[in-house]
Short mmCIF file of C-alpha atoms and ligand atoms in Angstrom, two decimals:
data_model
loop_
_atom_site.label_atom_id
_atom_site.label_comp_id
_atom_site.label_asym_id
_atom_site.label_seq_id
_atom_site.Cartn_x
_atom_site.Cartn_y
_atom_site.Cartn_z
CA MET A 1 0.00 0.00 0.00
CA ASN A 2 2.84 2.42 0.86
CA ASN A 3 4.88 1.88 -2.29
CA LEU A 4 7.38 4.72 -2.51
CA THR A 5 9.67 3.23 -5.13
CA GLY A 6 11.35 5.96 -7.17
CA LYS A 7 10.40 8.71 -4.69
CA THR A 8 12.87 11.08 -3.05
CA ALA A 9 12.49 12.03 0.62
CA LEU A 10 14.11 14.34 3.13
CA VAL A 11 13.66 13.63 6.83
CA THR A 12 14.99 16.27 9.21
CA GLY A 13 16.30 15.13 12.56
CA ALA A 14 16.69 11.60 11.20
CA SER A 15 19.73 10.77 13.32
CA ARG A 16 17.60 9.66 16.28
CA GLY A 17 14.13 8.87 17.58
CA ILE A 18 11.04 9.47 15.47
CA GLY A 19 13.02 10.95 12.55
CA ARG A 20 15.22 7.88 12.37
CA ALA A 21 12.17 5.59 12.44
CA SER A 22 10.48 7.68 9.73
CA ALA A 23 13.58 7.52 7.53
CA LEU A 24 13.72 3.73 7.93
CA ALA A 25 10.00 3.34 7.17
CA LEU A 26 10.23 5.51 4.03
CA ALA A 27 13.32 3.62 2.84
CA GLN A 28 11.64 0.29 3.51
CA ALA A 29 8.77 1.45 1.29
CA GLY A 30 11.30 2.14 -1.48
CA ALA A 31 12.13 5.85 -1.22
CA GLN A 32 15.59 7.34 -1.57
CA VAL A 33 16.07 9.06 1.79
CA LEU A 34 18.17 12.06 2.72
CA VAL A 35 19.00 11.60 6.40
CA HIS A 36 19.39 15.04 7.98
CA TYR A 37 21.28 15.60 11.23
CA SER A 38 22.75 18.47 13.17
CA SER A 39 25.08 17.23 15.92
CA GLY A 40 24.63 13.47 15.47
CA GLU A 41 26.85 12.70 12.48
CA LYS A 42 27.80 9.22 13.73
CA GLU A 43 24.15 8.38 14.36
CA ALA A 44 23.20 9.65 10.89
CA ASP A 45 25.96 7.51 9.37
CA ALA A 46 24.47 4.49 11.15
CA VAL A 47 20.98 5.24 9.77
CA VAL A 48 22.40 5.57 6.25
CA ALA A 49 24.31 2.31 6.73
CA ASP A 50 21.17 0.50 7.99
CA ILE A 51 19.18 1.67 4.96
CA ARG A 52 21.91 0.66 2.53
CA ALA A 53 22.38 -2.72 4.24
CA ALA A 54 18.69 -3.40 3.62
CA GLY A 55 19.16 -2.63 -0.09
CA GLY A 56 17.94 0.98 0.06
CA ASN A 57 19.37 4.29 -1.08
CA ALA A 58 20.32 6.99 1.47
CA GLN A 59 22.67 9.94 1.92
CA LYS A 60 23.30 12.19 4.91
CA VAL A 61 22.86 15.98 4.91
CA ALA A 62 23.70 18.36 7.75
CA ALA A 63 22.41 21.72 8.97
CA ASN A 64 21.74 23.45 12.25
CA LEU A 65 18.08 24.40 12.00
CA ARG A 66 18.31 26.78 14.98
CA GLN A 67 20.28 29.17 12.74
CA ALA A 68 18.15 31.55 10.68
CA ASP A 69 19.81 30.39 7.45
CA GLY A 70 19.78 26.68 8.40
CA PRO A 71 16.75 25.77 6.26
CA HIS A 72 18.19 27.67 3.27
CA GLU A 73 21.53 25.87 3.66
CA LEU A 74 19.78 22.49 3.98
CA ALA A 75 17.58 23.12 0.94
CA LYS A 76 20.69 23.89 -1.13
CA GLN A 77 22.31 20.60 -0.11
CA VAL A 78 19.11 18.66 -0.77
CA ARG A 79 18.74 20.14 -4.25
CA ALA A 80 22.36 19.29 -5.03
CA VAL A 81 21.67 15.61 -4.24
CA ILE A 82 18.16 15.04 -5.59
CA GLY A 83 18.17 17.45 -8.54
CA HIS A 84 14.76 18.90 -9.31
CA ARG A 85 12.19 16.67 -7.66
CA LEU A 86 11.50 16.20 -3.95
CA ASP A 87 8.49 13.97 -3.36
CA ILE A 88 8.45 13.81 0.43
CA LEU A 89 9.51 16.29 3.10
CA VAL A 90 9.26 15.17 6.71
CA ALA A 91 9.98 18.17 8.93
CA ASN A 92 10.60 16.25 12.12
CA ALA A 93 13.61 17.89 13.83
CA GLY A 94 12.52 19.43 17.09
CA ILE A 95 13.50 20.36 20.61
CA SER A 96 11.52 20.55 23.82
CA LYS A 97 12.12 22.07 27.19
CA ALA A 98 10.02 21.49 30.28
CA ALA A 99 9.61 24.79 32.11
CA SER A 100 6.77 26.52 33.94
CA ILE A 101 5.46 29.89 32.78
CA GLU A 102 7.63 31.54 35.44
CA ASP A 103 10.78 29.64 34.54
CA THR A 104 10.66 29.96 30.74
CA THR A 105 13.36 32.34 29.51
CA VAL A 106 13.19 34.45 26.37
CA GLU A 107 16.12 32.44 25.02
CA ASP A 108 14.32 29.11 25.58
CA PHE A 109 11.19 30.50 23.93
CA ASP A 110 13.08 31.80 20.90
CA ASN A 111 15.05 28.56 20.48
CA LEU A 112 11.87 26.48 20.61
CA PHE A 113 10.16 28.60 17.98
CA ALA A 114 13.30 28.76 15.82
CA VAL A 115 13.72 24.98 15.55
CA ASN A 116 10.09 23.82 15.79
CA VAL A 117 8.30 26.49 13.74
CA ARG A 118 10.63 28.83 11.84
CA ALA A 119 12.75 26.02 10.41
CA PRO A 120 9.84 23.94 8.98
CA PHE A 121 8.25 27.12 7.58
CA PHE A 122 11.37 28.19 5.67
CA LEU A 123 12.29 24.65 4.70
CA VAL A 124 8.94 24.32 2.94
CA GLN A 125 9.49 27.75 1.35
CA GLN A 126 13.00 26.89 0.16
CA LEU A 127 12.07 23.44 -1.17
CA LEU A 128 8.86 24.47 -2.93
CA PRO A 129 10.64 24.97 -6.27
CA VAL A 130 11.46 21.24 -6.32
CA MET A 131 8.11 19.98 -5.01
CA CYS A 132 5.48 19.17 -7.60
CA LYS A 133 2.13 17.46 -8.18
CA GLY A 134 2.02 14.46 -5.84
CA SER A 135 4.61 15.77 -3.37
CA SER A 136 3.76 15.40 0.30
CA VAL A 137 4.86 17.32 3.38
CA VAL A 138 4.57 15.79 6.85
CA LEU A 139 5.20 17.97 9.90
CA LEU A 140 5.54 16.80 13.50
CA SER A 141 2.92 18.13 15.86
CA SER A 142 2.24 16.76 19.36
CA LEU A 143 -0.45 15.75 21.82
CA ALA A 144 0.76 18.83 23.73
CA ALA A 145 -0.89 21.06 21.10
CA ARG A 146 -4.37 19.92 22.13
CA ALA A 147 -3.99 18.90 25.80
CA ALA A 148 -2.18 20.30 28.82
CA VAL A 149 0.33 17.51 29.38
CA GLY A 150 3.56 18.04 31.30
CA THR A 151 4.89 21.53 32.02
CA LEU A 152 5.49 22.59 28.46
CA PRO A 153 3.60 25.80 27.66
CA ALA A 154 6.15 27.24 25.20
CA TYR A 155 6.86 23.91 23.50
CA ALA A 156 3.11 23.23 23.25
CA ALA A 157 2.62 26.61 21.57
CA THR A 158 5.17 25.65 18.90
CA LYS A 159 3.13 22.57 18.09
CA GLY A 160 -0.10 24.61 18.01
CA ALA A 161 1.69 26.75 15.43
CA VAL A 162 2.59 23.62 13.44
CA ASP A 163 -1.09 22.60 13.33
CA THR A 164 -1.95 26.07 12.04
CA LEU A 165 0.78 25.93 9.39
CA VAL A 166 -0.55 22.57 8.20
CA ARG A 167 -3.94 24.06 7.38
CA HIS A 168 -2.56 27.20 5.73
CA PHE A 169 0.12 25.35 3.75
CA ALA A 170 -2.38 22.70 2.64
CA SER A 171 -4.79 25.40 1.49
CA ALA A 172 -2.10 27.34 -0.37
CA LEU A 173 -0.40 24.35 -2.01
CA GLY A 174 -3.42 22.21 -2.91
CA GLU A 175 -3.65 23.86 -6.32
CA ARG A 176 -0.19 22.54 -7.11
CA GLY A 177 -1.19 19.02 -6.02
CA ILE A 178 1.01 19.17 -2.91
CA ARG A 179 -0.47 17.67 0.26
CA VAL A 180 0.48 18.89 3.75
CA ASN A 181 -0.32 17.02 6.96
CA ALA A 182 1.04 16.50 10.45
CA VAL A 183 1.43 13.55 12.73
CA ALA A 184 0.77 14.27 16.41
CA PRO A 185 2.35 11.66 18.66
CA GLY A 186 1.64 11.33 22.36
CA VAL A 187 4.54 10.25 24.53
CA VAL A 188 7.12 8.28 22.55
CA GLU A 189 10.17 6.69 24.14
CA THR A 190 13.03 8.78 22.69
CA ASP A 191 15.79 10.99 24.07
CA MET A 192 13.23 13.81 24.15
CA SER A 193 10.80 11.83 26.35
CA ASN A 194 13.28 9.82 28.40
CA PHE A 195 11.11 10.13 31.55
CA THR A 196 9.36 6.97 30.26
CA LYS A 197 12.42 5.09 31.51
CA THR A 198 11.44 5.77 35.15
CA ASP A 199 8.60 3.89 36.86
CA SER A 200 6.73 7.09 37.68
CA GLY A 201 7.13 8.48 34.15
CA ARG A 202 5.88 5.24 32.69
CA GLU A 203 2.88 5.22 35.02
CA VAL A 204 1.90 8.80 34.13
CA THR A 205 2.21 7.92 30.44
CA LEU A 206 0.13 4.74 30.62
CA ASN A 207 -2.54 6.45 32.74
CA MET A 208 -3.35 8.92 29.99
CA GLN A 209 -3.46 6.38 27.15
CA ALA A 210 -6.18 3.94 26.07
CA LEU A 211 -3.54 1.49 24.80
CA LYS A 212 -1.38 0.33 27.70
CA ARG A 213 2.20 0.32 26.47
CA VAL A 214 4.79 3.01 25.86
CA ALA A 215 5.01 4.03 22.20
CA GLN A 216 8.23 3.36 20.32
CA PRO A 217 9.53 5.52 17.42
CA ASP A 218 8.48 2.99 14.78
CA ASP A 219 4.86 3.33 15.96
CA ILE A 220 5.09 6.83 14.48
CA GLY A 221 7.35 6.10 11.48
CA GLY A 222 4.67 3.91 9.88
CA ALA A 223 2.09 6.69 10.12
CA VAL A 224 4.52 9.16 8.55
CA ALA A 225 5.15 6.75 5.64
CA PHE A 226 1.39 6.28 5.23
CA LEU A 227 0.73 10.04 5.01
CA ALA A 228 3.56 10.37 2.49
CA SER A 229 2.16 7.60 0.31
CA ASP A 230 -0.47 7.42 -2.40
CA ALA A 231 -2.75 5.57 0.04
CA ALA A 232 -3.23 8.99 1.71
CA ARG A 233 -3.73 10.84 -1.59
CA TRP A 234 -7.04 12.42 -0.47
CA ILE A 235 -5.79 13.53 2.94
CA THR A 236 -4.50 17.08 3.30
CA GLY A 237 -4.66 19.77 5.97
CA GLU A 238 -4.98 17.12 8.68
CA THR A 239 -3.21 16.49 11.96
CA LEU A 240 -3.32 12.76 12.53
CA HIS A 241 -3.26 11.79 16.20
CA VAL A 242 -0.94 8.82 16.56
CA ASP A 243 -0.99 8.52 20.32
CA GLY A 244 -2.51 5.21 21.43
CA GLY A 245 -5.70 7.02 22.39
CA SER A 246 -4.14 9.64 24.69
CA LYS A 247 -6.34 12.00 26.69
CA LEU A 248 -9.56 10.79 25.04
N1 LIG B 1 9.22 11.91 21.78
C1 LIG B 1 7.99 12.35 22.03
O1 LIG B 1 7.37 11.98 23.05
C2 LIG B 1 7.32 13.30 21.07
C3 LIG B 1 5.94 13.52 21.21
C4 LIG B 1 5.28 14.37 20.35
C5 LIG B 1 5.98 15.00 19.35
N2 LIG B 1 7.32 14.79 19.22
C6 LIG B 1 8.02 15.50 18.13
O2 LIG B 1 8.65 14.56 17.27
C7 LIG B 1 9.83 15.14 16.70
C8 LIG B 1 11.02 14.20 16.98
O3 LIG B 1 11.14 14.03 18.38
P1 LIG B 1 12.06 12.89 19.02
O4 LIG B 1 11.41 12.49 20.28
O5 LIG B 1 12.42 11.89 18.02
O6 LIG B 1 13.33 13.79 19.41
P2 LIG B 1 14.86 13.40 19.68
O7 LIG B 1 15.01 11.95 19.87
O8 LIG B 1 15.32 14.34 20.73
O9 LIG B 1 15.57 13.78 18.28
C9 LIG B 1 15.55 15.10 17.86
C10 LIG B 1 16.09 15.20 16.45
O10 LIG B 1 16.03 16.59 16.05
C11 LIG B 1 17.30 17.03 15.63
N3 LIG B 1 17.55 18.40 16.05
C12 LIG B 1 17.47 18.91 17.30
N4 LIG B 1 17.89 20.19 17.30
C13 LIG B 1 18.25 20.48 16.02
C14 LIG B 1 18.79 21.63 15.39
N5 LIG B 1 19.09 22.76 16.06
N6 LIG B 1 19.05 21.58 14.07
C15 LIG B 1 18.80 20.44 13.36
N7 LIG B 1 18.32 19.32 13.90
C16 LIG B 1 18.04 19.35 15.23
C17 LIG B 1 18.30 16.09 16.29
O11 LIG B 1 19.48 16.04 15.48
P3 LIG B 1 20.97 15.78 16.08
O12 LIG B 1 20.84 14.77 17.17
O13 LIG B 1 21.72 15.28 14.88
O14 LIG B 1 21.46 17.11 16.55
C18 LIG B 1 17.54 14.76 16.34
O15 LIG B 1 17.73 14.05 15.16
C19 LIG B 1 9.98 16.52 17.34
O16 LIG B 1 9.45 17.49 16.48
C20 LIG B 1 9.13 16.41 18.60
O17 LIG B 1 8.67 17.66 19.04
C21 LIG B 1 8.00 13.94 20.04
#
């Protein structure tokens, strides 16, 4: 169903966690995958090696998406590798910081918005010239955008902004045949949500979910590959909750 043979894909933040799982899922479906990283070059090399070992096609690309020109720099590298057609953009790279309203600094706030909102916005802008009819953009939202979970007001606001971008991008790009959606995970066991490794963190997580296990990155990667595929050809402007029934 998710046949992506012959398609080109960029996954940001693919060195670890959900990005890594998304890159593997897209490659397994047949796409050529550009594995983006910032600080995790060794980890990105390992993802590329895993994809190639399974018979797939992957290259690494690097950029710090906290820098204002990071998306522009990344888009240049991507265009140099894939030429003039990008079929799939997964804007996954993100940061979080738990802090109360009182404890959130201006620097934290600006960093969160730079990586989680500004970078996906300008990456879409910079890659639009190589996206065409049938291309698909998948952004990473979060359960935090629709429910007060954890102590994450600034982070949650970045994901609310992502949901808004999805609708506006989808509306603006539909004419060109480009679909734009988001996946909104609940808690997923990654470096970002490493509290799931403690008994109390695990209990809090399971208590808010209908399904009683802690999500792993590949629970999300499959949903990303689905949204990128032709099986989702009539879905655009949507945020798909992939959260085991969290906060129902
Ligand atoms: N884990 C969860 O519970 C959860 C829940 C809902 C939504 N999400 C969202 O899912 C996405 C992935 O989260 P994750 O849990 O997989 O996170 P993670 O394990 O912490 O990985 C974050 C990824 O983002 C990249 N990244 C971070 N800062 C960057 C920067 N300045 N420039 C470029 N790349 C940068 C990292 O690259 P390097 O390591 O190479 O620097 C890494 O590949 C994020 O958007 C997150 O908000 C996660």
